[in-house]
CSV table of C-alpha atoms and ligand atoms in Angstrom, one decimal:
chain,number,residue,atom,x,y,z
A,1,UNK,CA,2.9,-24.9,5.0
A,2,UNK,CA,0.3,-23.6,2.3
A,3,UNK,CA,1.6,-23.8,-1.1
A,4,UNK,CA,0.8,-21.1,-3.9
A,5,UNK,CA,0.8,-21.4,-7.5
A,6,UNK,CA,4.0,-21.6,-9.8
A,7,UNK,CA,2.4,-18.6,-11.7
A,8,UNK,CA,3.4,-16.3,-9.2
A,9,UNK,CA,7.2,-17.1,-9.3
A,10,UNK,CA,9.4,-15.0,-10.9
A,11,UNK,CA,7.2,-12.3,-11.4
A,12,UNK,CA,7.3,-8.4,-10.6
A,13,UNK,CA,4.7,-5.8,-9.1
A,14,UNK,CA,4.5,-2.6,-10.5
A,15,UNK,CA,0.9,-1.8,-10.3
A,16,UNK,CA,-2.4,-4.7,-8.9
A,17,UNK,CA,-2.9,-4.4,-12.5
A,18,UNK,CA,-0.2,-7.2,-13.2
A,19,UNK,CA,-1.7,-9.7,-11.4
A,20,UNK,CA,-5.1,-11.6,-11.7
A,21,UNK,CA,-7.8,-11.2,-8.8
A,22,UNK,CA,-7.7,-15.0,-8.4
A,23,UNK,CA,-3.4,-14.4,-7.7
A,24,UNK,CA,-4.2,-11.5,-5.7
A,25,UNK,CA,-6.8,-14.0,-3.7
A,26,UNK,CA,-4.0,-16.2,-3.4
A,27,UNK,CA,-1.3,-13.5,-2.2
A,28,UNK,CA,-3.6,-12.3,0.4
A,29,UNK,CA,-4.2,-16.3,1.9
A,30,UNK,CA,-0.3,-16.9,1.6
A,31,UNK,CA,0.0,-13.8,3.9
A,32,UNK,CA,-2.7,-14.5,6.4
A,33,UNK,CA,-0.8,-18.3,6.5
A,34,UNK,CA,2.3,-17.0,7.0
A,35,UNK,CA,1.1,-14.2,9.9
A,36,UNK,CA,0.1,-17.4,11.3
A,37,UNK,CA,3.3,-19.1,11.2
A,38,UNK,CA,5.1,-16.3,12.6
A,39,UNK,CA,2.8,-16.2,15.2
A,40,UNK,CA,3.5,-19.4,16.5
A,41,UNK,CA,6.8,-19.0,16.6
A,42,UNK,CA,8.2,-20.3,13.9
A,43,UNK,CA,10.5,-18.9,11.4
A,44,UNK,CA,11.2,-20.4,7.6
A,45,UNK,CA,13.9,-20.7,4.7
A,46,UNK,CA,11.7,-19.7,2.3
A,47,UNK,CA,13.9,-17.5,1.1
A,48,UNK,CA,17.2,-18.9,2.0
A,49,UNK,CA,20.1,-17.0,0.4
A,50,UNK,CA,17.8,-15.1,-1.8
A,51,UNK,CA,19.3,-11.4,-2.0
A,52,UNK,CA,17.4,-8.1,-2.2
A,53,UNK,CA,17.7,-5.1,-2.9
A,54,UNK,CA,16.1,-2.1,-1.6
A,55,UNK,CA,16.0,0.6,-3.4
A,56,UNK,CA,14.9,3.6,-2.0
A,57,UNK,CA,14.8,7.5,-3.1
A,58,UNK,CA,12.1,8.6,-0.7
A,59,UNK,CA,12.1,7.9,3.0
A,60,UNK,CA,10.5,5.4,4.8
A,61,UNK,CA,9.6,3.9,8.1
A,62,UNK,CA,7.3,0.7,7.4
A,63,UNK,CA,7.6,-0.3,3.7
A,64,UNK,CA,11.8,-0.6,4.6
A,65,UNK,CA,11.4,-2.1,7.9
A,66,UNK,CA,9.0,-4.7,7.0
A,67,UNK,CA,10.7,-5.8,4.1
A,68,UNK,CA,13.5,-6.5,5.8
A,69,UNK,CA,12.3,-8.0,8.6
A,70,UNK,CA,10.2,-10.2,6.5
A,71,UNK,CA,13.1,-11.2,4.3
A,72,UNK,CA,15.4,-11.8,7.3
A,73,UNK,CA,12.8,-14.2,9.1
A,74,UNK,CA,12.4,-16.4,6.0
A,75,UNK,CA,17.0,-16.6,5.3
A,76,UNK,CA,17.4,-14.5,3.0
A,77,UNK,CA,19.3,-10.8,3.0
A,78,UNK,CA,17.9,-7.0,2.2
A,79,UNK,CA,20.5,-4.5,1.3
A,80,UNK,CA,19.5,-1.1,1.7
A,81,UNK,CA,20.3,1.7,-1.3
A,82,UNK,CA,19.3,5.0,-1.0
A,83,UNK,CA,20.1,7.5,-3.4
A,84,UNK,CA,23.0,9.0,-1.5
A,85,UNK,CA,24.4,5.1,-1.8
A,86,UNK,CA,24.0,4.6,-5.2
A,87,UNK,CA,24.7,6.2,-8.3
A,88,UNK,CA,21.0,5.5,-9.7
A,89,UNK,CA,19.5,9.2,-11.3
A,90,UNK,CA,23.3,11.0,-10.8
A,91,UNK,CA,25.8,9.1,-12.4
A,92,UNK,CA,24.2,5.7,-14.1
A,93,UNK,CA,20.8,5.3,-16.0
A,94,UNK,CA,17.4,3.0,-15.0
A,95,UNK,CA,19.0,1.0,-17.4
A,96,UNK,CA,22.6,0.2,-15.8
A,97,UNK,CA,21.5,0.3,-12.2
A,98,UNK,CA,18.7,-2.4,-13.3
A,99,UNK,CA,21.5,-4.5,-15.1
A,100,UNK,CA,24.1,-4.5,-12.6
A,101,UNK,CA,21.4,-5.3,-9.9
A,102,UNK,CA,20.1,-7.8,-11.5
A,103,UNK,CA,23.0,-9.5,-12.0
A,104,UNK,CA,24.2,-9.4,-7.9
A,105,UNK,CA,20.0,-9.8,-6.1
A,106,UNK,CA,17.2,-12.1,-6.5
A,107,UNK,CA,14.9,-9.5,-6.3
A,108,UNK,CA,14.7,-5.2,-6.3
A,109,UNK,CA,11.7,-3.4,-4.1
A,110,UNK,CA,11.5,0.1,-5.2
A,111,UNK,CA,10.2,3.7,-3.9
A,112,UNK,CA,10.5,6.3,-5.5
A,113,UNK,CA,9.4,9.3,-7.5
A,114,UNK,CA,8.3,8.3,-11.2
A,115,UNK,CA,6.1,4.9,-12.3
A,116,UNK,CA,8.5,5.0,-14.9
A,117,UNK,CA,11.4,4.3,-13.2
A,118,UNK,CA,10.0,1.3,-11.5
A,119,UNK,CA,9.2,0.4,-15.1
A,120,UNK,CA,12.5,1.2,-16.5
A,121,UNK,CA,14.2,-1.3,-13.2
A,122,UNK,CA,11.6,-4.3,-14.5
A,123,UNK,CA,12.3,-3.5,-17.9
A,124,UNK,CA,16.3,-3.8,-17.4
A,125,UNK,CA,16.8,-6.3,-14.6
A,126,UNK,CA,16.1,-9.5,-15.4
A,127,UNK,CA,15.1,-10.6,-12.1
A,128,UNK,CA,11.4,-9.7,-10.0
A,129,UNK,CA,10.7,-5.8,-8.8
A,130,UNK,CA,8.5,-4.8,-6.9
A,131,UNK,CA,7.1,-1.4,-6.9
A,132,UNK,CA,7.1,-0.3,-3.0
A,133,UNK,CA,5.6,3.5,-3.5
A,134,UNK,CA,5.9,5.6,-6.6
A,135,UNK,CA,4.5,9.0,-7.5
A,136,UNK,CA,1.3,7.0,-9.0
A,137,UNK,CA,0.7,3.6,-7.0
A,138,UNK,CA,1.8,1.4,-3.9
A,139,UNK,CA,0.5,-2.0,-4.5
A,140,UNK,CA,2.5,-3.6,-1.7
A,141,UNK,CA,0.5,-1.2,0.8
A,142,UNK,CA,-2.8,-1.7,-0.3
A,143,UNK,CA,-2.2,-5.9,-0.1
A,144,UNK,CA,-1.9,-5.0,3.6
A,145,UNK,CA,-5.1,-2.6,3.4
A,146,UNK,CA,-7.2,-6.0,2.0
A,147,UNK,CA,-5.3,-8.5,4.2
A,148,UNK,CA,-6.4,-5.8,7.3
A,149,UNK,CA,-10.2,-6.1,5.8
A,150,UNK,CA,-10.5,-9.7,5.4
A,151,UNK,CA,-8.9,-10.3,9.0
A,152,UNK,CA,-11.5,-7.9,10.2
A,153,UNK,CA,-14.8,-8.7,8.2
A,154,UNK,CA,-14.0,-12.3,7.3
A,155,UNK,CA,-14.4,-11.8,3.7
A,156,UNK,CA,-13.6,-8.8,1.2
A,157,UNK,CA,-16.5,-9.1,-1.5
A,158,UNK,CA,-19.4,-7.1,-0.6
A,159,UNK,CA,-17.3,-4.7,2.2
A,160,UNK,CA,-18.1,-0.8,1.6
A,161,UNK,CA,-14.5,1.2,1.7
A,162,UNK,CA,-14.9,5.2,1.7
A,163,UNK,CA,-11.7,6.6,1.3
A,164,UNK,CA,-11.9,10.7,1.7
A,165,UNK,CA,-9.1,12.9,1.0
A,166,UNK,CA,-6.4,13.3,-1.6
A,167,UNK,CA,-8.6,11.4,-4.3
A,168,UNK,CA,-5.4,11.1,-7.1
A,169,UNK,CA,-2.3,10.3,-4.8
A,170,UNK,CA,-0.8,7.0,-4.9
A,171,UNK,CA,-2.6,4.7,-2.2
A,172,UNK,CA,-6.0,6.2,-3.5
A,173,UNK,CA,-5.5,4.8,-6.9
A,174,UNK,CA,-4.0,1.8,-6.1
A,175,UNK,CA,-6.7,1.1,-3.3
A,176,UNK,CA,-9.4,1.7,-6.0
A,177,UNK,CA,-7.8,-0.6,-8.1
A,178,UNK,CA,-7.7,-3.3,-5.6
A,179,UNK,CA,-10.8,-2.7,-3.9
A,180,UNK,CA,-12.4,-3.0,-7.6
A,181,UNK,CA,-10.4,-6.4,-8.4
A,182,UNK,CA,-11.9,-7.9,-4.5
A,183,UNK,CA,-15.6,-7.1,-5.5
A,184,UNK,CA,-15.7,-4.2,-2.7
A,185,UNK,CA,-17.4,-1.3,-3.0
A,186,UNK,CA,-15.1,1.7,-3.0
A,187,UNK,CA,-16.3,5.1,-3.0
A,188,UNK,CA,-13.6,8.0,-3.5
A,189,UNK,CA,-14.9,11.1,-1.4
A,190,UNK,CA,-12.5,14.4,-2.7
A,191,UNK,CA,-12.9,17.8,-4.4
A,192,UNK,CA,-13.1,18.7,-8.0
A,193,UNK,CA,-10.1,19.5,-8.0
A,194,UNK,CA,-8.3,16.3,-7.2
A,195,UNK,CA,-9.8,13.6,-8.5
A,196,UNK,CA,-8.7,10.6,-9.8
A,197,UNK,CA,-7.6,10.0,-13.7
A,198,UNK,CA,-10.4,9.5,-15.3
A,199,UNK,CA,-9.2,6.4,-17.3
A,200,UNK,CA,-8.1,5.1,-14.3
A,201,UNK,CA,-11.7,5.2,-13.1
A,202,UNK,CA,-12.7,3.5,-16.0
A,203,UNK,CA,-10.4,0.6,-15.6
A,204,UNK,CA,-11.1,0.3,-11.9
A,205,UNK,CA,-15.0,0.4,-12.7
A,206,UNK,CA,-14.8,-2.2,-15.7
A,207,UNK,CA,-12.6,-4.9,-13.0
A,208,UNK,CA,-15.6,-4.1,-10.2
A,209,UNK,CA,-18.0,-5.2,-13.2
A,210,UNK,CA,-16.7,-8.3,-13.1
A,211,UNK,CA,-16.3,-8.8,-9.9
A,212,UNK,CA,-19.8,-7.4,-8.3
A,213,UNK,CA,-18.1,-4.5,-6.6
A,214,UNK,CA,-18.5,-1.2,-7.3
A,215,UNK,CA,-16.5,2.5,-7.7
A,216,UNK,CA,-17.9,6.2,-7.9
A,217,UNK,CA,-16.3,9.4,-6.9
A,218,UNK,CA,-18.0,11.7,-4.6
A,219,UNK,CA,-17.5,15.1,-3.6
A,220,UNK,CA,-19.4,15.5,-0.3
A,221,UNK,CA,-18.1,13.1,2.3
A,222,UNK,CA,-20.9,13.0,4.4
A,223,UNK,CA,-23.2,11.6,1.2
A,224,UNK,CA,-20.0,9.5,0.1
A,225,UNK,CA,-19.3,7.6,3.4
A,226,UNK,CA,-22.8,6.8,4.1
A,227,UNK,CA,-23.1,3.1,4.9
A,228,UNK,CA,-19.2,2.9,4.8
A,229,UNK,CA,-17.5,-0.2,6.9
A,230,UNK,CA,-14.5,0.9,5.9
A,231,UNK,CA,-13.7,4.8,6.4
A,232,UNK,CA,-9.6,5.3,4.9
A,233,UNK,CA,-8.0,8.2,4.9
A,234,UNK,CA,-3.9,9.0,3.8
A,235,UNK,CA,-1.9,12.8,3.8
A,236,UNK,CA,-3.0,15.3,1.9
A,237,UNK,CA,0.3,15.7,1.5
A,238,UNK,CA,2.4,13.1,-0.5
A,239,UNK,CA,6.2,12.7,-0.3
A,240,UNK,CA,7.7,15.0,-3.5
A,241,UNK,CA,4.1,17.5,-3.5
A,242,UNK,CA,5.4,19.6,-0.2
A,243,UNK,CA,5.1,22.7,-3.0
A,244,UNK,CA,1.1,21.7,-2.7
A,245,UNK,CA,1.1,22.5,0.7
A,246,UNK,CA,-1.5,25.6,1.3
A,247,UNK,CA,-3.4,24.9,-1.5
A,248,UNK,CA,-4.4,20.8,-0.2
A,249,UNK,CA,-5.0,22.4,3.3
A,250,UNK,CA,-7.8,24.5,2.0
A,251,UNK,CA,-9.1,22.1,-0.6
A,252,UNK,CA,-8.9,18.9,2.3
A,253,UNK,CA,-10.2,20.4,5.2
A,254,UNK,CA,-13.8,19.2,4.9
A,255,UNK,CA,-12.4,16.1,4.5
A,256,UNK,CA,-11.0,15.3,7.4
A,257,UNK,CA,-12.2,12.0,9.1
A,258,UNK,CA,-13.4,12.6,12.5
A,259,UNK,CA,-16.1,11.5,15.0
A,260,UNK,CA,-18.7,13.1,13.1
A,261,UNK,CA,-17.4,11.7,10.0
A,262,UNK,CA,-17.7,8.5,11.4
A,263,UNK,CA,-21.4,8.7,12.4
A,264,UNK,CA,-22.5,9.9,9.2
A,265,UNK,CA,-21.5,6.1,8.0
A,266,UNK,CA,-24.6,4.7,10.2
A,267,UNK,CA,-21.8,2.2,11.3
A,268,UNK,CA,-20.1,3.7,14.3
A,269,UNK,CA,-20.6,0.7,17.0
A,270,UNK,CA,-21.4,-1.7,14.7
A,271,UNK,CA,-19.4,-2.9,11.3
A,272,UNK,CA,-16.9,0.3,11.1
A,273,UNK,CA,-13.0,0.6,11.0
A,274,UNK,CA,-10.7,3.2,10.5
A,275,UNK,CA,-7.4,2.4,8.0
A,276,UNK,CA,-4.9,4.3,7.2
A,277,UNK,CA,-1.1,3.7,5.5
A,278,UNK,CA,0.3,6.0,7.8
A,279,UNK,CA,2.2,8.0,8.7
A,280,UNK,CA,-0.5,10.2,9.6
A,281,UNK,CA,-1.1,13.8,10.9
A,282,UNK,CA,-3.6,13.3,14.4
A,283,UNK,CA,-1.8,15.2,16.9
A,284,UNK,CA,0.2,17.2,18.3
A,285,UNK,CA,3.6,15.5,18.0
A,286,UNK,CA,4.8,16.6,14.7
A,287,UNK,CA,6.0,19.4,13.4
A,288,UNK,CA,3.5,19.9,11.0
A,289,UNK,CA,1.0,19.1,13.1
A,290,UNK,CA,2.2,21.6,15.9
A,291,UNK,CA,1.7,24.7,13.1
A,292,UNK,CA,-1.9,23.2,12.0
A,293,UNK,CA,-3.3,21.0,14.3
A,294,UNK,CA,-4.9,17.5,13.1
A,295,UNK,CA,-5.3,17.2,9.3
A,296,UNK,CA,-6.6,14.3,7.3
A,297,UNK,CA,-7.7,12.1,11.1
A,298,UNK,CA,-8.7,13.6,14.3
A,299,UNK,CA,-6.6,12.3,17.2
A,300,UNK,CA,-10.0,10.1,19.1
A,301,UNK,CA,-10.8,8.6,15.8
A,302,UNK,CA,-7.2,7.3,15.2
A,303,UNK,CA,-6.9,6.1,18.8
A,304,UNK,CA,-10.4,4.9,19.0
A,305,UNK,CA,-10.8,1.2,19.6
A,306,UNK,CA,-12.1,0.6,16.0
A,307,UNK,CA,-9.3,1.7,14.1
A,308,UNK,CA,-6.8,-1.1,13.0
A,309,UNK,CA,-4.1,1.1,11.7
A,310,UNK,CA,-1.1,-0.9,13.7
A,311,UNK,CA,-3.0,-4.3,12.8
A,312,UNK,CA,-2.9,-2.9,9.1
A,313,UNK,CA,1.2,-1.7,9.2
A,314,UNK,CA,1.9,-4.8,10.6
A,315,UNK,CA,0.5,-6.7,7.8
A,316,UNK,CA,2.8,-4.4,5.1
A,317,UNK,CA,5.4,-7.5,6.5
A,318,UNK,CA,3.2,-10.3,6.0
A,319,UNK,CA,1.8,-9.1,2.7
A,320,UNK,CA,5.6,-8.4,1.4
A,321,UNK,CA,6.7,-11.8,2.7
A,322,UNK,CA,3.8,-13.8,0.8
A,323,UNK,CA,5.0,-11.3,-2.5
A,324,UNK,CA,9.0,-11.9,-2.2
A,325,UNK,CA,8.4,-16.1,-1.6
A,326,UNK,CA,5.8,-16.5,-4.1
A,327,UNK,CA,8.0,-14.7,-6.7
A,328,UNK,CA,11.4,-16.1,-5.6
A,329,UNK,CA,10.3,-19.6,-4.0
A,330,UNK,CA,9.4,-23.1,-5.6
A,331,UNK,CA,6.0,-23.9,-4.0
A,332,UNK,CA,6.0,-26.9,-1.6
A,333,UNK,CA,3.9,-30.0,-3.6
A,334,UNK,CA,0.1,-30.0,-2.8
B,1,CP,N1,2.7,3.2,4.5
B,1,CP,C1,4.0,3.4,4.2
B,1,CP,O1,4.4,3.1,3.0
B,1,CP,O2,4.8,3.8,5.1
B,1,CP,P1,6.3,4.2,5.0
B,1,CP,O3,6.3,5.5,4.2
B,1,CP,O4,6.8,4.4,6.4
B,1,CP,O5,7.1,3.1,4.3
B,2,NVA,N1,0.5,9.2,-0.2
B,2,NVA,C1,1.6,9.1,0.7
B,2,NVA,C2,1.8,7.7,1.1
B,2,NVA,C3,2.8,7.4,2.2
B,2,NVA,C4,2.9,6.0,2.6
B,2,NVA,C5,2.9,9.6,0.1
B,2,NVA,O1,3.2,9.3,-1.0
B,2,NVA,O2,3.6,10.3,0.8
């Protein structure tokens, strides 16, 4: 089995911020090594009778299955808490919850509204947590987004990501974060009116210094995507902004990503996939979709044969495996 460093152990995740690009490196080959493993078959104890918590105030399909699957296969247990389980927000503080937790799990993976509260959990618990979707980042998802990448390209440095839509939600800051730390180079394509923070830009274009990537925003997607390998796309909707509705429909709807989208890169046939963290709107099965036809993807683009969207939610297991072992498990010798 590959080993990982001790560094990793007993740490938490609240943003890609709070770990080095070397331990992010490392995260992403423990995760490809341990696809592997699961793929032939075999299942570990690397996290034998470790207990976590999930903690969970929004809903969820893949962040919740996949880390309890991935937690299951390696021994340990996941106990799911949403808010109508717990008293976390009603009855008991941040502070509390985090202290009692702490004292009962190994471990706490978080969604949920405010950055702060994920904070406010590390802060209190005394043991790892992991931020699994806030308000302002999901680091878990885009560790699957880079895993997807280097599975597809062989390498991440160098790669040309366009992501076009909501430029300031949570996967779009965390993905320019993460895309700056792996030397990509990441172009935000979004309107005026919902770009990024600019000190987050800052931050993101300082790490991309170091690391020969790059990061600009862009407001026309058809300039922005140009030589794009990499087109990404997420709601223009976020969980909590439903208010935003109208308003992101009209602002969003140059931005969708469809076929012509995709051969303004220059790449369709050649090096070009399509990513998204799902869920997404592309057809007609959803209610919201029903009222407004495809938003953020057109239907042939997200069933075309270049987009790796299942690879990609499939790796939200691996990447959260190779986060909950490295944090909670002693490394096997090297
Ligand atoms: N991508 C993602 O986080 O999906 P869920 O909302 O289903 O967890
Ligand atoms: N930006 C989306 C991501 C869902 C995984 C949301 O917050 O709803």
């Amino acid at each position: 089995m590959r080993t990982w460093s001790e560094s990793l152990r007993g740490r938490s995740l609240l943003t890609l911020l709070d770990i080095t690009n070397a331990e992010m490196r490392e995260l992403l080959e423990l995760s490809i090594a341990l696809k592997a493993r699961r793929r032939s078959g075999l299942r570990g104890d690397l996290l034998h009778r470790r207990h976590i918590a999930l903690v969970f105030e929004k809903s969820s399909t893949r962040t919740r299955t996949a880390a309890s699957v991935a937690i299951h296969d390696e021994g340990g247990t996941a106990e799911y808490l949403s808010s109508q389980d717990i008293h976390l927000g009603a009855k008991e503080s941040v502070a509390d919850t985090a202290r009692v937790l702490g004292r009962v799990f190994d471990g706490i993976l978080f969604r949920g509204y405010a950055q702060q509260t994920v904070e406010g959990l590390a802060r209190w618990a005394g043991v790892p947590v992991w931020n699994g979707l806030t308000d302002s980042f999901h680091p878990t998802q885009v560790l699957a987004d880079l895993m997807t990448v280097q599975e597809c390209f062989g390498r991440l440095a160098g790669v040309r990501l366009a992501y076009v839509g909501d430029g300031r939600n949570n996967v779009a800051n965390t993905l320019m974060l993460g895309c700056a730390k792996a030397g990509l180079h990441y172009v935000n394509c979004t309107p005026a009116e919902l770009m990024p923070d600019p000190a987050l830009v800052a931050t993101a274009q300082a790490l991309a210094q170091e690391t020969g990537g790059s990061v600009r925003v862009e407001h026309d997607p058809v300039a922005g995507v140009q030589g794009a390998n990499v087109l990404y796309t997420d709601v223009w909707v976020s969980m909590g902004e439903e208010a935003q509705k109208e308003t992101r429909l009209r602002l969003l709807r140059p931005y969708q990503v469809n076929m012509e989208l995709c051969r303004a890169t220059g790449n369709l046939g050649g090096e070009l996939i399509f990513l998204h963290c799902l869920p997404a709107f592309h057809d007609h099965q959803t209610a919201m979709t029903q009222a407004c036809g495809a938003l953020e993807v057109a239907d042939d683009v997200f069933e075309a044969p270049f987009s790796r969207v299942f690879d990609q939610a499939e790796n939200r297991m691996h990447t959260m495996k190779a986060l909950f072992v490295s944090a909670l498990s002693t490394p096997p010798a090297r």
